[in-house]
Short mmCIF file of C-alpha atoms and ligand atoms in Angstrom, two decimals:
data_model
loop_
_atom_site.label_atom_id
_atom_site.label_comp_id
_atom_site.label_asym_id
_atom_site.label_seq_id
_atom_site.Cartn_x
_atom_site.Cartn_y
_atom_site.Cartn_z
CA UNK A 211 125.08 146.27 -53.20
CA UNK A 212 128.11 147.88 -54.94
CA UNK A 213 129.38 150.42 -52.79
CA UNK A 214 129.95 153.88 -55.04
CA UNK A 215 133.50 155.03 -55.44
CA UNK A 216 134.40 158.88 -56.29
CA UNK A 217 138.08 159.09 -56.97
CA UNK A 218 140.27 162.09 -57.76
CA UNK A 219 143.28 161.47 -59.90
CA UNK A 220 145.39 164.74 -59.55
CA UNK A 221 147.74 163.57 -62.31
CA UNK A 222 150.76 166.00 -62.53
CA UNK A 223 149.59 168.70 -60.44
CA UNK A 224 150.05 170.09 -56.97
CA UNK A 225 153.25 170.52 -55.16
CA UNK A 226 153.14 168.77 -51.61
CA UNK A 227 152.26 171.93 -49.89
CA UNK A 228 149.44 172.49 -52.07
CA UNK A 229 148.22 169.12 -51.94
CA UNK A 230 148.01 169.08 -48.26
CA UNK A 231 146.20 172.53 -48.17
CA UNK A 232 143.72 170.99 -50.72
CA UNK A 233 143.32 167.86 -48.92
CA UNK A 234 142.47 169.60 -45.67
CA UNK A 235 139.87 171.57 -47.69
CA UNK A 236 138.49 168.30 -49.13
CA UNK A 237 138.47 167.16 -45.61
CA UNK A 238 135.96 169.92 -44.47
CA UNK A 239 133.88 169.34 -47.60
CA UNK A 240 133.57 165.50 -47.81
CA UNK A 241 135.65 164.12 -44.90
CA UNK A 242 132.53 162.60 -43.21
CA UNK A 243 130.43 161.36 -46.19
CA UNK A 244 129.14 157.85 -45.49
CA UNK A 245 127.24 157.11 -48.89
CA UNK A 246 130.49 156.46 -51.01
CA UNK A 247 134.18 155.74 -50.63
CA UNK A 248 136.23 158.92 -51.58
CA UNK A 249 139.72 158.43 -52.87
CA UNK A 250 142.24 160.87 -53.93
CA UNK A 251 145.45 160.33 -55.85
CA UNK A 252 148.01 162.82 -55.50
CA UNK A 253 151.67 162.63 -56.88
CA UNK A 254 153.96 160.30 -55.09
CA UNK A 255 155.82 162.92 -53.16
CA UNK A 256 152.59 164.28 -51.63
CA UNK A 257 151.39 160.96 -50.69
CA UNK A 258 152.35 160.68 -47.13
CA UNK A 259 151.41 164.09 -46.03
CA UNK A 260 148.05 163.90 -47.97
CA UNK A 261 147.45 160.68 -45.88
CA UNK A 262 148.19 162.26 -42.65
CA UNK A 263 146.04 165.28 -43.44
CA UNK A 264 143.04 163.13 -44.08
CA UNK A 265 143.61 160.41 -41.87
CA UNK A 266 140.56 159.39 -39.64
CA UNK A 267 138.26 160.73 -42.36
CA UNK A 268 136.19 158.93 -45.00
CA UNK A 269 138.94 160.04 -47.56
CA UNK A 270 141.62 157.31 -48.76
CA UNK A 271 144.52 157.97 -50.67
CA UNK A 272 145.73 156.12 -53.98
CA UNK A 273 149.02 155.91 -55.89
CA UNK A 274 148.68 156.88 -59.69
CA UNK A 275 151.13 153.95 -60.37
CA UNK A 276 153.61 151.44 -59.16
CA UNK A 277 156.06 148.97 -60.06
CA UNK A 278 155.85 145.31 -60.10
CA UNK A 279 159.04 144.43 -58.07
CA UNK A 280 158.98 145.16 -54.31
CA UNK A 281 162.46 146.35 -54.31
CA UNK A 282 165.86 146.31 -56.12
CA UNK A 283 167.97 148.13 -58.84
CA UNK A 284 164.84 149.97 -60.44
CA UNK A 285 166.09 153.62 -60.34
CA UNK A 286 163.00 155.83 -60.33
CA UNK A 287 160.33 153.34 -59.48
CA UNK A 288 157.91 153.12 -56.61
CA UNK A 289 156.81 149.61 -55.29
CA UNK A 290 153.58 148.41 -53.63
CA UNK A 291 155.05 147.99 -50.12
CA UNK A 292 156.36 151.88 -50.41
CA UNK A 293 152.78 152.78 -51.32
CA UNK A 294 151.40 151.01 -48.35
CA UNK A 295 153.93 152.54 -46.19
CA UNK A 296 152.67 155.92 -46.83
CA UNK A 297 149.07 155.08 -46.32
CA UNK A 298 147.69 154.03 -49.57
CA UNK A 299 145.10 151.44 -49.94
CA UNK A 300 144.21 151.91 -53.54
CA UNK A 301 146.54 152.10 -56.90
CA UNK A 302 145.62 153.36 -60.25
CA UNK A 303 146.74 150.88 -62.83
CA UNK A 304 147.13 151.41 -66.72
CA UNK A 305 145.86 154.87 -67.08
CA UNK A 306 145.67 155.63 -70.81
CA UNK A 307 148.12 158.43 -70.10
CA UNK A 308 150.54 155.61 -68.87
CA UNK A 309 149.68 153.66 -71.90
CA UNK A 310 149.97 156.55 -74.39
CA UNK A 311 153.16 158.41 -73.18
CA UNK A 312 155.00 155.91 -71.01
CA UNK A 313 155.01 152.65 -72.99
CA UNK A 314 152.40 150.63 -70.70
CA UNK A 315 151.46 147.42 -72.34
CA UNK A 316 148.79 145.15 -71.48
CA UNK A 317 151.27 142.74 -69.99
CA UNK A 318 153.08 145.33 -67.80
CA UNK A 319 149.40 146.31 -66.49
CA UNK A 320 148.97 142.59 -65.74
CA UNK A 321 152.20 142.45 -63.56
CA UNK A 322 151.24 145.75 -61.84
CA UNK A 323 147.77 144.56 -60.92
CA UNK A 324 149.28 141.30 -59.70
CA UNK A 325 151.84 143.06 -57.52
CA UNK A 326 149.28 145.48 -55.97
CA UNK A 327 147.14 142.60 -55.06
CA UNK A 328 149.87 140.61 -53.67
CA UNK A 329 150.47 143.55 -51.05
CA UNK A 330 147.03 144.49 -50.29
CA UNK A 331 146.47 147.32 -52.45
CA UNK A 332 143.38 147.68 -54.45
CA UNK A 333 144.18 148.20 -58.13
CA UNK A 334 141.85 150.60 -60.00
CA UNK A 335 142.47 148.84 -63.43
CA UNK A 336 141.83 151.53 -66.45
CA UNK A 337 140.65 150.32 -69.60
CA UNK A 338 139.25 152.24 -72.80
CA UNK A 339 139.36 153.09 -76.43
CA UNK A 340 140.83 155.59 -78.43
CA UNK A 341 138.75 157.89 -80.72
CA UNK A 342 140.04 156.15 -83.71
CA UNK A 343 139.08 152.50 -82.30
CA UNK A 344 135.61 153.85 -81.51
CA UNK A 345 134.99 155.08 -84.99
CA UNK A 346 135.95 151.95 -86.52
CA UNK A 347 133.79 149.87 -84.30
CA UNK A 348 136.60 148.36 -82.36
CA UNK A 349 135.79 149.36 -78.99
CA UNK A 350 134.47 146.07 -77.66
CA UNK A 351 137.53 144.26 -79.19
CA UNK A 352 139.87 146.83 -77.37
CA UNK A 353 138.06 146.41 -73.91
CA UNK A 354 138.18 142.63 -74.41
CA UNK A 355 141.97 142.57 -75.29
CA UNK A 356 142.64 144.83 -72.34
CA UNK A 357 140.50 143.02 -69.76
CA UNK A 358 141.65 139.60 -70.78
CA UNK A 359 145.20 140.52 -70.93
CA UNK A 360 145.19 142.65 -67.87
CA UNK A 361 143.45 140.09 -65.55
CA UNK A 362 145.47 137.13 -67.06
CA UNK A 363 146.49 134.52 -64.28
CA UNK A 364 144.38 136.37 -61.55
CA UNK A 365 141.71 134.03 -59.78
CA UNK A 366 138.22 134.85 -59.69
CA UNK A 367 138.30 135.52 -55.91
CA UNK A 368 140.95 138.24 -56.43
CA UNK A 369 139.23 139.89 -59.53
CA UNK A 370 135.99 140.63 -57.49
CA UNK A 371 138.04 142.92 -55.38
CA UNK A 372 139.43 144.94 -58.31
CA UNK A 373 138.03 148.17 -59.38
CA UNK A 374 137.50 148.62 -63.11
CA UNK A 375 137.68 152.00 -64.42
CA UNK A 376 136.43 152.64 -68.05
CA UNK A 377 137.90 155.63 -69.36
CA UNK A 378 137.40 156.27 -73.19
CA UNK A 379 140.54 158.17 -74.36
CA UNK A 380 138.82 160.48 -76.40
CA UNK A 381 136.65 161.68 -73.30
CA UNK A 382 139.92 162.32 -71.11
CA UNK A 383 140.66 166.12 -70.59
CA UNK A 384 138.60 166.85 -73.50
CA UNK A 385 135.53 168.24 -72.06
CA UNK A 386 133.77 165.81 -74.31
CA UNK A 387 132.31 163.32 -72.03
CA UNK A 388 130.66 159.88 -73.19
CA UNK A 389 127.03 160.15 -73.15
CA UNK A 390 125.15 158.20 -70.34
CA UNK A 391 124.20 155.71 -72.82
CA UNK A 392 127.44 155.35 -74.26
CA UNK A 393 129.09 154.97 -70.99
CA UNK A 394 126.46 152.44 -69.72
CA UNK A 395 126.69 150.63 -72.94
CA UNK A 396 130.42 150.10 -72.29
CA UNK A 397 129.91 149.29 -68.57
CA UNK A 398 127.23 146.67 -69.25
CA UNK A 399 129.79 145.12 -71.82
CA UNK A 400 132.42 145.07 -69.26
CA UNK A 401 130.42 143.41 -66.84
CA UNK A 402 129.06 140.91 -69.14
CA UNK A 403 132.97 140.27 -70.07
CA UNK A 404 133.75 139.79 -66.48
CA UNK A 405 130.91 137.41 -65.87
CA UNK A 406 132.12 135.34 -69.02
CA UNK A 407 135.82 135.32 -67.90
CA UNK A 408 135.47 134.81 -64.11
CA UNK A 409 131.71 134.08 -63.34
CA UNK A 410 128.36 135.80 -62.33
CA UNK A 411 129.59 136.63 -58.89
CA UNK A 412 132.74 138.40 -59.74
CA UNK A 413 130.91 140.51 -62.25
CA UNK A 414 128.10 141.34 -59.80
CA UNK A 415 130.74 142.66 -57.25
CA UNK A 416 133.42 144.23 -59.31
CA UNK A 417 132.85 148.00 -59.24
CA UNK A 418 133.20 149.77 -62.46
CA UNK A 419 133.91 153.37 -62.47
CA UNK A 420 133.45 155.86 -65.46
CA UNK A 421 136.14 158.42 -66.30
CA UNK A 422 136.46 160.92 -68.88
CA UNK A 423 135.34 164.80 -68.14
CA UNK A 424 133.11 163.89 -65.39
CA UNK A 425 131.92 167.28 -63.98
CA UNK A 426 129.21 168.57 -61.58
CA UNK A 427 126.87 169.10 -64.49
CA UNK A 428 127.15 165.72 -65.81
CA UNK A 429 127.76 163.36 -62.78
CA UNK A 430 124.20 162.84 -61.92
CA UNK A 431 123.00 161.26 -65.18
CA UNK A 432 126.06 159.16 -65.34
CA UNK A 433 125.71 157.85 -61.73
CA UNK A 434 121.96 156.83 -62.50
CA UNK A 435 123.02 154.23 -64.87
CA UNK A 436 122.86 150.80 -63.50
CA UNK A 437 126.27 149.71 -64.22
CA UNK A 438 128.11 152.78 -63.27
CA UNK A 439 129.41 152.40 -59.92
CA UNK A 440 131.35 155.47 -59.46
CA UNK A 441 133.54 158.13 -61.06
CA UNK A 442 137.37 158.68 -61.80
CA UNK A 443 137.75 162.38 -62.08
CA UNK A 444 140.52 164.14 -63.19
CA UNK A 445 140.24 168.02 -63.87
CA UNK A 446 137.32 168.52 -61.87
CA UNK A 447 139.00 166.66 -58.73
CA UNK A 448 141.45 169.59 -58.77
CA UNK A 449 138.66 172.12 -57.54
CA UNK A 450 137.40 171.40 -54.13
CA UNK A 451 133.74 172.61 -54.67
CA UNK A 452 133.51 170.78 -57.93
CA UNK A 453 135.04 167.60 -56.48
CA UNK A 454 132.56 167.92 -53.30
CA UNK A 455 129.52 168.02 -55.68
CA UNK A 456 130.56 165.14 -57.80
CA UNK A 457 131.13 163.23 -54.38
CA UNK A 458 127.50 164.44 -53.62
CA UNK A 459 125.92 163.41 -56.70
CA UNK A 460 122.31 162.57 -57.60
CA UNK A 461 120.15 162.11 -54.32
CA UNK A 462 123.15 163.29 -52.05
CA UNK A 463 123.46 166.72 -54.02
CA UNK A 464 121.34 168.90 -51.26
CA UNK A 465 124.54 167.85 -48.96
CA UNK A 466 127.11 169.54 -51.21
CA UNK A 467 128.91 172.25 -49.50
P1 13P B 139 139.51 164.49 -66.91
O1 13P B 139 138.32 164.39 -65.88
O2 13P B 139 140.23 165.57 -66.76
O3 13P B 139 138.79 164.19 -68.25
O4 13P B 139 140.49 162.95 -66.73
C1 13P B 139 139.72 161.81 -66.33
C2 13P B 139 140.93 160.91 -66.20
O5 13P B 139 141.91 160.67 -66.76
C3 13P B 139 140.98 160.45 -64.58
O6 13P B 139 141.72 159.55 -64.49
#
């Protein structure tokens, strides 16, 4: 009942020309899939052209971040209406790289999620613990803090439409994926937390993606878990064959091209 999402976060990669060429290749490989939503998140400057390249296919386009004000004297920022104007319908919020390198806090994540929702963008709200937090048994405390603060003041009806991405920091870009059991445990915890915070209906409809070294070789096991509703893919989303195989996970694998 929860529709799968496979999303590629291209991070700080690909010039606009490279992004468009790559998007056209993805269009060939996964542009007509129907079993899941496919989303790509190029750099801001490539969004408009990538959107035009994939328009009319199953591929959707997301921003990697947004600012909470719609306009004004905020040099260097990008707003929700700007993302909408270049074809985005999703936006990644609170990625651990933003939290780690750019001073993102739970409070600013909350403002960004509210701004996204206000302007009709679906936030892909990232949470996840560091290695130190996991090793000191604080994973569930950290996830609770991030979810409670990130969703503060957002009514249940809106939370139901938010996409959550569980991305353990120690698994991002390290090749060290969470095992399917570790990922399922965290996802089940997040779903129970959403139920406690906003009700069973919200928990049942909210999609929770796993991110952190998702590859063609591990996606099937992850996607077979009951609370894993999709993947947020970094490195492997930069290779068209790998990303296509991830989109065509598990029972859809025979269609990979
Ligand atoms: P990797 O797949 O490269 O580990 O990155 C995951 C990620 O951060 C997606 O947002």
